[in-house]
Coordinates of C-alpha atoms and ligand atoms in Angstrom, one line a residue:
X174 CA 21.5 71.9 113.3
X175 CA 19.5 73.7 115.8
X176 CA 18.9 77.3 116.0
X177 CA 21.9 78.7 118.0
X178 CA 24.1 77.0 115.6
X179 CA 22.5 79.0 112.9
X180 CA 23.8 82.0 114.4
X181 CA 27.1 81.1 115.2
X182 CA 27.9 79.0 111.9
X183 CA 30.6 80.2 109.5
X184 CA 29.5 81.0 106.1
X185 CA 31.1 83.0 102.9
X186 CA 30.7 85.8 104.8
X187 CA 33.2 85.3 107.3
X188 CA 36.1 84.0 104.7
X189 CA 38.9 85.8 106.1
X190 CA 40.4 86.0 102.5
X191 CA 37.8 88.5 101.3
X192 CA 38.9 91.9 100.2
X193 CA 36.1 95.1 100.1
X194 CA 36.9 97.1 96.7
X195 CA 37.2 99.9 99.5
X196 CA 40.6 100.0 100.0
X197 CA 40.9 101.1 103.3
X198 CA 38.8 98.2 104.7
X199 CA 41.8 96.1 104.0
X200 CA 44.2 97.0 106.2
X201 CA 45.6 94.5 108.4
X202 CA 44.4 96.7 112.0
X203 CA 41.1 97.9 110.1
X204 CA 38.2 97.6 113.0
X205 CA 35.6 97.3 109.6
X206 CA 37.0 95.0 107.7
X207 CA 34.4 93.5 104.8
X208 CA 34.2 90.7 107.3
X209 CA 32.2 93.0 110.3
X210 CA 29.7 95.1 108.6
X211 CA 28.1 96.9 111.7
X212 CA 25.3 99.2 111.4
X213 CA 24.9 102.5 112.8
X214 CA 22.5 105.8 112.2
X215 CA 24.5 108.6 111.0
X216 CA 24.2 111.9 109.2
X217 CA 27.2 114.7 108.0
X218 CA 28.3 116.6 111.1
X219 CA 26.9 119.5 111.8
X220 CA 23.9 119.3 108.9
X221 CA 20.4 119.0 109.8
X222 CA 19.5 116.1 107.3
X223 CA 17.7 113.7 109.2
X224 CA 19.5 110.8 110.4
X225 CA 20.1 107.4 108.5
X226 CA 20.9 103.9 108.7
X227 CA 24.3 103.2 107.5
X228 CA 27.2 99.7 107.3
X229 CA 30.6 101.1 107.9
X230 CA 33.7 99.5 105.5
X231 CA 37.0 100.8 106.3
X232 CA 37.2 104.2 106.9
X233 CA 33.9 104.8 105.3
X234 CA 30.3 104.6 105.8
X235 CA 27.4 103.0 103.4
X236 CA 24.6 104.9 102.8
X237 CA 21.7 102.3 103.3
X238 CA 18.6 104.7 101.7
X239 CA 21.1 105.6 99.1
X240 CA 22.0 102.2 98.3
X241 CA 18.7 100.4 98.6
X242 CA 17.6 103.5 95.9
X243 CA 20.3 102.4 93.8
X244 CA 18.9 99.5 93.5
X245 CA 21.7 97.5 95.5
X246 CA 19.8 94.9 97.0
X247 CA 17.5 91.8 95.7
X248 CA 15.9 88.4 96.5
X249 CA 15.6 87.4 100.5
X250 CA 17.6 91.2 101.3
X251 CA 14.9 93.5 99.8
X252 CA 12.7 93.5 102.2
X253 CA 15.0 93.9 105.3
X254 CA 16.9 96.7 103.1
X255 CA 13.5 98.4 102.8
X256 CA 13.5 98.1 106.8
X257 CA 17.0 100.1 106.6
X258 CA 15.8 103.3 104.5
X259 CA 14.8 104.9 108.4
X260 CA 16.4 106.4 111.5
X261 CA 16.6 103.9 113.5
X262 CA 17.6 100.1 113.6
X263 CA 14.2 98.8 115.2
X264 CA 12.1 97.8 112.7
X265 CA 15.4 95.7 111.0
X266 CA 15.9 94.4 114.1
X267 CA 12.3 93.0 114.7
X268 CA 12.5 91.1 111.7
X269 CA 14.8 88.4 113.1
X270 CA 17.9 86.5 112.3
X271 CA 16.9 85.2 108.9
X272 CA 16.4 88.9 107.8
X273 CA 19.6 90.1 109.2
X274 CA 21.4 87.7 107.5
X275 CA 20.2 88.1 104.5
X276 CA 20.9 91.5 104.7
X277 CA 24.4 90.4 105.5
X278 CA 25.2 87.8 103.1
X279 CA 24.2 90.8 100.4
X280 CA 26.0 93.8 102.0
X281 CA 29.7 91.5 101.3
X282 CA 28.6 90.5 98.4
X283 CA 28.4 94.1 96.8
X284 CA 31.1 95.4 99.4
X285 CA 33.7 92.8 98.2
X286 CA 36.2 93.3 95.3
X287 CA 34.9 92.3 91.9
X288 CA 31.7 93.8 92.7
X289 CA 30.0 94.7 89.7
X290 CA 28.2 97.1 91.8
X291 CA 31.4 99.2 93.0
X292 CA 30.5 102.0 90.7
X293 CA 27.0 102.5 91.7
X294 CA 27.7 102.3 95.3
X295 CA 30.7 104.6 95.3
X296 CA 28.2 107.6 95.1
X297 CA 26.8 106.0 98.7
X298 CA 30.0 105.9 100.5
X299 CA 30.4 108.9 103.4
X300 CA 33.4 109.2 104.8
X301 CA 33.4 108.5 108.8
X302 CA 35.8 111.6 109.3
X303 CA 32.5 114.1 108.3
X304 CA 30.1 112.0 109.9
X305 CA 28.2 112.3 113.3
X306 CA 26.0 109.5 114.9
X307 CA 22.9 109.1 117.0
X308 CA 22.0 106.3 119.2
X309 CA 21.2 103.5 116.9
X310 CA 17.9 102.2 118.4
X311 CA 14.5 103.3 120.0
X312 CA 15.9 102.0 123.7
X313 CA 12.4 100.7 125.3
X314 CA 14.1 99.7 128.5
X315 CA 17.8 98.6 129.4
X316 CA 18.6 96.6 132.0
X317 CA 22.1 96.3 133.8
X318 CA 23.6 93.3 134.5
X319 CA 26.7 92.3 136.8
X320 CA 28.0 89.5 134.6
X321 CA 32.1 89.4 136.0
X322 CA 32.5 87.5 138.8
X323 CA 35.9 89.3 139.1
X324 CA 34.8 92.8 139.0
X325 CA 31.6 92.0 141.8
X326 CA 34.4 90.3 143.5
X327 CA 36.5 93.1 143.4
X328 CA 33.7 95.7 144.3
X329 CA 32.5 93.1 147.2
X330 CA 35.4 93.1 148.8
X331 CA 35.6 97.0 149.4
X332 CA 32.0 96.9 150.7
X333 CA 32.2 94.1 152.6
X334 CA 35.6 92.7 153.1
X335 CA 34.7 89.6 154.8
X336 CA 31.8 88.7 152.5
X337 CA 32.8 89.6 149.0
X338 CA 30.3 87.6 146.5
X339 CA 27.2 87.7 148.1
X340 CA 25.6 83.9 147.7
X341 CA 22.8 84.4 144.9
X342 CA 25.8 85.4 142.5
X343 CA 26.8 82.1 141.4
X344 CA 23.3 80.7 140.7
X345 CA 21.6 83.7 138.6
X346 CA 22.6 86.9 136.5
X347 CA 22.1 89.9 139.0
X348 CA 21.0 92.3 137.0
X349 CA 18.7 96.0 137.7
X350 CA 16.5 98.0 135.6
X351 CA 18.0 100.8 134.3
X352 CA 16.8 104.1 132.9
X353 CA 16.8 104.1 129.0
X354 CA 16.5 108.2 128.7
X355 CA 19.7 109.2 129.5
X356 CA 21.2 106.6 127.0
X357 CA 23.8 108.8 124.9
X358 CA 26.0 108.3 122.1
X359 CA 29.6 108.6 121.7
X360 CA 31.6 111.8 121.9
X361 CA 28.5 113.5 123.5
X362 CA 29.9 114.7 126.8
X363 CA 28.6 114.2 130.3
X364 CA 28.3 116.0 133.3
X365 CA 29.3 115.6 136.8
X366 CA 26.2 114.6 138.6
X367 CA 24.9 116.7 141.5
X368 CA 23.3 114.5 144.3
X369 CA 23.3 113.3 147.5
X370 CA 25.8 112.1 149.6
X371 CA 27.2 111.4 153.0
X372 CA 30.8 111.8 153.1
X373 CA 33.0 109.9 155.4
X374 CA 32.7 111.0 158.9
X375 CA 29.8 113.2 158.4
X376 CA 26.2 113.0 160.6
X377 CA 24.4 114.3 157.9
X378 CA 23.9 113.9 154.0
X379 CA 24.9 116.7 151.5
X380 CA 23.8 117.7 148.2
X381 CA 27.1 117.7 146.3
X382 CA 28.7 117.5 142.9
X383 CA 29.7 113.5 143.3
X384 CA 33.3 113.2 144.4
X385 CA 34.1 110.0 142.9
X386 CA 32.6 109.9 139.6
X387 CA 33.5 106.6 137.6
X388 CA 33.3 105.0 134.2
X389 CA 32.2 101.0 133.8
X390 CA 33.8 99.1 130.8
X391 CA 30.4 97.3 129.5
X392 CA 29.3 95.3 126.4
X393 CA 25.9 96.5 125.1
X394 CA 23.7 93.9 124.1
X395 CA 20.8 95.0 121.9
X396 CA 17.4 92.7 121.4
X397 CA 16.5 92.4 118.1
X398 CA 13.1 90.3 118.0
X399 CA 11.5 90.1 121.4
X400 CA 9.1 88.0 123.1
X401 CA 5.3 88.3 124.0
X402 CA 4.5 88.6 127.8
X403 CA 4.5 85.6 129.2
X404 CA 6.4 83.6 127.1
X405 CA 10.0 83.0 128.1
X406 CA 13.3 82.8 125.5
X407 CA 14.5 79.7 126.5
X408 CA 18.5 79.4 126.2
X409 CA 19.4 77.7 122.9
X410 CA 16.6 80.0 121.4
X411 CA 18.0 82.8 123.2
X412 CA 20.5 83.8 120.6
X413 CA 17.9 84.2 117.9
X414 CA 16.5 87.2 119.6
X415 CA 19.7 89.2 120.2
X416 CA 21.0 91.5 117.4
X417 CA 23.9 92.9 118.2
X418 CA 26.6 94.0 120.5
X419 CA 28.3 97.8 121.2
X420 CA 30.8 99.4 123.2
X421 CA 28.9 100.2 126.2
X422 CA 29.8 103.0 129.6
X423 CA 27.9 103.3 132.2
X424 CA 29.0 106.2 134.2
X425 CA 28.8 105.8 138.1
X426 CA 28.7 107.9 140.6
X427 CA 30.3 105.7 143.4
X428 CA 29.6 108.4 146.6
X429 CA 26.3 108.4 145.5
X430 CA 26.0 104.7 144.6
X431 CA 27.1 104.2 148.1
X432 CA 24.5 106.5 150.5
X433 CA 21.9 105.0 147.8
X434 CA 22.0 101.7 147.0
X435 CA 20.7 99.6 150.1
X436 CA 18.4 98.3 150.3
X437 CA 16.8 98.8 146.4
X438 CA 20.3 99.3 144.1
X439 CA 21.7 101.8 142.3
X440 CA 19.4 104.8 141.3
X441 CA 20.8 108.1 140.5
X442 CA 24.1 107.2 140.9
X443 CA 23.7 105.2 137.3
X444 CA 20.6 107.2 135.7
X445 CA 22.6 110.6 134.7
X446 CA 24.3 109.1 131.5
X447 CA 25.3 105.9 129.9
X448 CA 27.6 105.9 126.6
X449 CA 26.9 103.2 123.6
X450 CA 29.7 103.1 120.5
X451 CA 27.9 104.7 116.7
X452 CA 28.6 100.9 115.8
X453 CA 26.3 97.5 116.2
X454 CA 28.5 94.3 115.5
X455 CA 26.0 91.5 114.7
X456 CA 26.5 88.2 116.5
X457 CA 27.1 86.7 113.2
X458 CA 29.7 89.1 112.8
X459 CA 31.3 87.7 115.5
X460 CA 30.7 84.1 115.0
X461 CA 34.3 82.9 114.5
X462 CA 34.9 84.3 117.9
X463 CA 33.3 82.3 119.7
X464 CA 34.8 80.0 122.6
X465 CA 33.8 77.6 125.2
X466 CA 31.6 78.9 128.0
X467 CA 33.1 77.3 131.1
X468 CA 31.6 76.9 134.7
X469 CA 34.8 76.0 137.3
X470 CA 34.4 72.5 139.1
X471 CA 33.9 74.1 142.5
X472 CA 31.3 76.5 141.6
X473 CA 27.2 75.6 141.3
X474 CA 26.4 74.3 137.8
X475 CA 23.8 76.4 136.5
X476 CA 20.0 75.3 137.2
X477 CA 19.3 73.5 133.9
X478 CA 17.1 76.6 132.4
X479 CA 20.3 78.6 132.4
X480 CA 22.7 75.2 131.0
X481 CA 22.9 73.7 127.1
X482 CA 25.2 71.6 125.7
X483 CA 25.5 74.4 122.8
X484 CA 26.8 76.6 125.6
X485 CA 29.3 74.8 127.1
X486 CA 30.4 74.3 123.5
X487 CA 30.3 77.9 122.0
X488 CA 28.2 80.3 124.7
X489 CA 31.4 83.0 124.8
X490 CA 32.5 85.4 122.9
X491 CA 36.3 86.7 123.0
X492 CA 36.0 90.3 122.8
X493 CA 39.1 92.5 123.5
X494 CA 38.6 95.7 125.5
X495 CA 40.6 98.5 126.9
X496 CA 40.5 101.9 128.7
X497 CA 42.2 104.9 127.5
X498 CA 41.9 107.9 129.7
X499 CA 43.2 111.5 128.5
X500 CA 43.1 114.2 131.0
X501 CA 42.6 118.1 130.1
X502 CA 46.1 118.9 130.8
X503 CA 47.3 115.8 128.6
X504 CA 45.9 117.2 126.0
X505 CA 47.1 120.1 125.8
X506 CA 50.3 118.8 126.3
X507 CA 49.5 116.4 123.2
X508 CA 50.4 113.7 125.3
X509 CA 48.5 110.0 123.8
X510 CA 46.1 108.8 126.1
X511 CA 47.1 106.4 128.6
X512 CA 45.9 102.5 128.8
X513 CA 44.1 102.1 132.6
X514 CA 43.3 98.5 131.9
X515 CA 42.2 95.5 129.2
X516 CA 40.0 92.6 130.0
X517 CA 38.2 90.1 127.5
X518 CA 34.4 89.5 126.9
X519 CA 35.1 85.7 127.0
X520 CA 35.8 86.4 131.1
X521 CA 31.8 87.2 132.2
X522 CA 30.7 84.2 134.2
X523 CA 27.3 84.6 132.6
X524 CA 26.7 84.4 129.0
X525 CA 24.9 86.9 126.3
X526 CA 22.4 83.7 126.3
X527 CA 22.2 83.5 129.8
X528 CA 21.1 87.0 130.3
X529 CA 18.7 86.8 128.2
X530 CA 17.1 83.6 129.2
X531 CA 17.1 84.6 132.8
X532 CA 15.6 87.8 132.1
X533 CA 12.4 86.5 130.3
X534 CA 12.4 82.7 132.5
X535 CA 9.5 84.9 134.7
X536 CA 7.6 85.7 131.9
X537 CA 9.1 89.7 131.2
X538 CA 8.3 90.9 127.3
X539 CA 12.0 91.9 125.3
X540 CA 11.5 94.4 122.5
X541 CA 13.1 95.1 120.0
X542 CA 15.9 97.7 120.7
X543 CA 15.7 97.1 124.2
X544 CA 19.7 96.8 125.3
X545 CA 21.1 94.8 128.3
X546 CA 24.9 96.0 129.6
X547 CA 26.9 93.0 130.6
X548 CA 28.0 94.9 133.9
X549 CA 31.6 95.8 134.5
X550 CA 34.3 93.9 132.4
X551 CA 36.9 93.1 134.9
X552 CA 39.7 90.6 133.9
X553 CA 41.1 87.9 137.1
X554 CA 44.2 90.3 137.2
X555 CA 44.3 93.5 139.4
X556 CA 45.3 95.4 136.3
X557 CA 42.5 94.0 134.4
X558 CA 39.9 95.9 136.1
X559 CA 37.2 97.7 134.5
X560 CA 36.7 100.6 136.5
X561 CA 38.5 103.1 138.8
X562 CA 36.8 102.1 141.8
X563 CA 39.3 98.5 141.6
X564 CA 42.1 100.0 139.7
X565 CA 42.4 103.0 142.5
X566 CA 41.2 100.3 145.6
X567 CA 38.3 102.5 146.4
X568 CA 40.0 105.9 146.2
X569 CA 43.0 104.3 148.3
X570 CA 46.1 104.1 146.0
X571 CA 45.8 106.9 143.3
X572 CA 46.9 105.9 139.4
X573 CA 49.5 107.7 137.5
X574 CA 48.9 109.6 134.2
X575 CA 52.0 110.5 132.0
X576 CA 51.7 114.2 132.6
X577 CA 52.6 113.7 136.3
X578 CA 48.8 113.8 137.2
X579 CA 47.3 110.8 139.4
X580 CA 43.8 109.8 139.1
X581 CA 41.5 107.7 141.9
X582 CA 38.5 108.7 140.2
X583 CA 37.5 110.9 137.1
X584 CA 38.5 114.9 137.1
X585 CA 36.6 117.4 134.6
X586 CA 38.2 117.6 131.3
X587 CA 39.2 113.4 131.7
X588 CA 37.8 111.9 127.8
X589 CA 37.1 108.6 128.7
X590 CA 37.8 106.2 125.5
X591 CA 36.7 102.1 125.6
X592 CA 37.8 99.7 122.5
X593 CA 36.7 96.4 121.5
X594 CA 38.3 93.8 118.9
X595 CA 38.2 90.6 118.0
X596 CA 40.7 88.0 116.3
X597 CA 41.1 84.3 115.9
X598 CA 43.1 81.7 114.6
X599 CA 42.0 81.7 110.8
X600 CA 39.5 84.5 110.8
X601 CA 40.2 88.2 110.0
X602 CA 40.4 91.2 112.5
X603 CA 37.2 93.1 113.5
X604 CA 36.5 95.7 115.8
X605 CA 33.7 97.9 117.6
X606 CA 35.6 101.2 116.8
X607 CA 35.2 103.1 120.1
X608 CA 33.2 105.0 122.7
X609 CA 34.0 108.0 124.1
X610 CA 33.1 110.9 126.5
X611 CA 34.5 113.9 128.0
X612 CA 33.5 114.6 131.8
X613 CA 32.5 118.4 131.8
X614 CA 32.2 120.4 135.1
X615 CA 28.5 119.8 137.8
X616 CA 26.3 122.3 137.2
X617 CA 26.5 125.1 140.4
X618 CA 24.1 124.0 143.1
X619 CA 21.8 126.5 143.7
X620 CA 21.2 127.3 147.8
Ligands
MN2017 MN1 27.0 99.0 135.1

């Protein structure tokens, strides 16, 4: 068995028949069933204790320091739990895939019913409801990537309707560097940028409050061990380096994105805020997810550093995702927030591995924490789109909320909510639980 099959092999871990002796991890829709057990740093809202690694089950979250102090946690999981008594995942996460599934195999074992551990560990549960979360990871460096050939498709073809997909798309992962300050975690809210653009028509640029501000539905992929400079991760290794995976938004400023982005990319139309979910889902959490990575008979086969047998075999990952959009005025008229779209993970036309691979083939250094965003999740259907720069065509043909409001892009007030889940034939349900942000008002430009 070779390494990437280490990662995405089924073990007792995964037995969908597994009940957690907290009862609320066992409901049928439960996003934290026994069979996820995704970390996140946490601490009770509103204290000032510091914050701490936690596992959420059900509607509840275990206390890692807590737990290893208990005494919870033996053989090939001590040391890695010792890496979990901190306030941030890197140091777990450098210790590689061995580590974290040790970890793991531990965590169901004293999560699951029969435990005889339940009693000390019920003192270690918080409950999520009293809980607030900080971003999970020292973030070295993220990178963006551009991973759906639908949604640069899509986005092409308003640029540049008679050359959509540029012709370096099909062969490598177009990705940029990103900016890993302005990183932010869920429910913090994010304001209108201020910048510069040249409106339609105009001679001149103006510094404005952006016009057409814009969420991306992303998956976050974190590094867990990197790789010394130099040496590249090649693909079937590839795997072994990457953690876990979030709920990820990156906010986009699409007047500014369009004055700035020629000839170098995106630069302050991206680097104002970016969203990740409280919650890490390992990749051998989602192991019984995976599906075929496929390349269509038309298109260039990948150059052989970027091609395995083991992907074509299992290099996907179904991941469901939608878009939920609830305006000011919805909410106070207690109206639900509305669905603007769904699209699957298993759609990107470059894999997790892929990414990876191709970001390190030139030598570059991973670290540990750093986190790559997939790009925009669009689905082959219009309606599957994973931003309002598709779903409205570019500001063209505005979207209807319930409340008799219409949306191109995003208006003050709007809470933004992504959500991620997983099934299969024969495994249980997991999910990512959610991100989310509220768009507050630009800050007044001073003349
Ligand atoms: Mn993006």
């Amino acid at each position: 068995m070779n390494l990437t099959s280490a990662v995405t092999r089924l073990n007792e871990t995964h037995d969908p028949a597994l009940r957690s002796w907290v009862d609320s991890a066992n409901q049928p829709d439960c996003d934290f069933s026994i069979q996820n057990l995704p970390f996140g740093v946490f601490r009770r809202a509103g204290s000032d204790e510091s914050f701490r690694i936690g596992v959420a089950i059900g509607d509840q979250i275990l206390d890692l320091s807590a737990a290893v102090a208990a005494g919870a946690f033996d053989g090939d999981a001590a040391a890695p739990a010792r890496a979990c008594r901190a306030a941030t995942l890197n140091t777990f996460m450098a210790m590689g895939a061995h580590a974290w599934s040790a970890m793991r195999l531990t965590l169901s074992r004293i999560l699951r019913d029969g435990s005889a551990l339940q009693s000390t560990l019920q003192p270690c549960l918080a409950p999520q409801a009293l809980a607030e979360y900080a971003v999970p990871a020292h973030i070295g460096d993220y990178t963006d990537f551009y991973t759906s050939v639908h949604h640069a498709t899509n986005i092409g073809r308003l640029l540049r309707p008679d050359n959509p997909l540029l012709p370096n798309y099909k062969w490598l992962p177009i990705g940029y560097h990103g900016r890993s300050s302005s990183i932010v975690i869920s429910g913090q809210a994010v304001r209108r940028p201020v910048s510069q653009v040249m409106r339609p028509g105009a001679s001149a640029p103006v510094l404005a409050p952006s016009a057409r501000l814009d969420y991306e539905l992303e998956v976050g992929v974190y590094l867990g061990r990197g790789n010394a400079l130099g040496e590249p991760i090649a693909l079937d290794q590839a795997e072994q380096h990457v953690f876990g995976l979030c709920l990820f938004n990156d906010w986009s400023a699409r007047d500014v994105q369009g004055w700035e982005y020629q000839p170098l990319g995106p630069f302050l139309s991206k680097n104002f805020a970016s969203t990740v979910s409280p919650w890490v889902v390992t990749l051998e959490a989602l192991a019984p997810y995976r599906a075929a990575w496929t390349r269509a008979e038309g298109d260039p086969q990948p150059l052989p550093y970027l091609d395995s047998a083991e992907l074509r075999r299992q290099g996907a990952i179904g991941i469901e995702l939608e878009v939920t959009l609830q305006s000011a005025a919805m909410r106070e008229q207690g109206l639900a927030p509305h669905r603007l779209s769904h699209s699957n993970f298993r759609d990107a036309y470059w894999s997790v591995s892929q990414m990876v691979a191709h970001h390190t083939v030139n030598g570059c250094n991973l670290q540990s924490g750093d986190l790559l965003g997939s790009g925009t999740q669009s689905g082959p259907t219009p309606e599957q789109a994973g931003s309002l720069m598709e779903l409205s065509l570019g500001g063209k043909q505005p979207l209807g909320l319930p409340s008799g409001e219409t949306r191109t892009f995003l208006e003050d007030g709007d809470t933004v909510v992504f959500r991620g889940h997983c099934k299969a034939t024969g495994a249980a349900r997991i999910g990512f639980g959610e991100v989310r942000g509220t768009v507050l008002p630009a800050r007044s430009i001073d003349a």
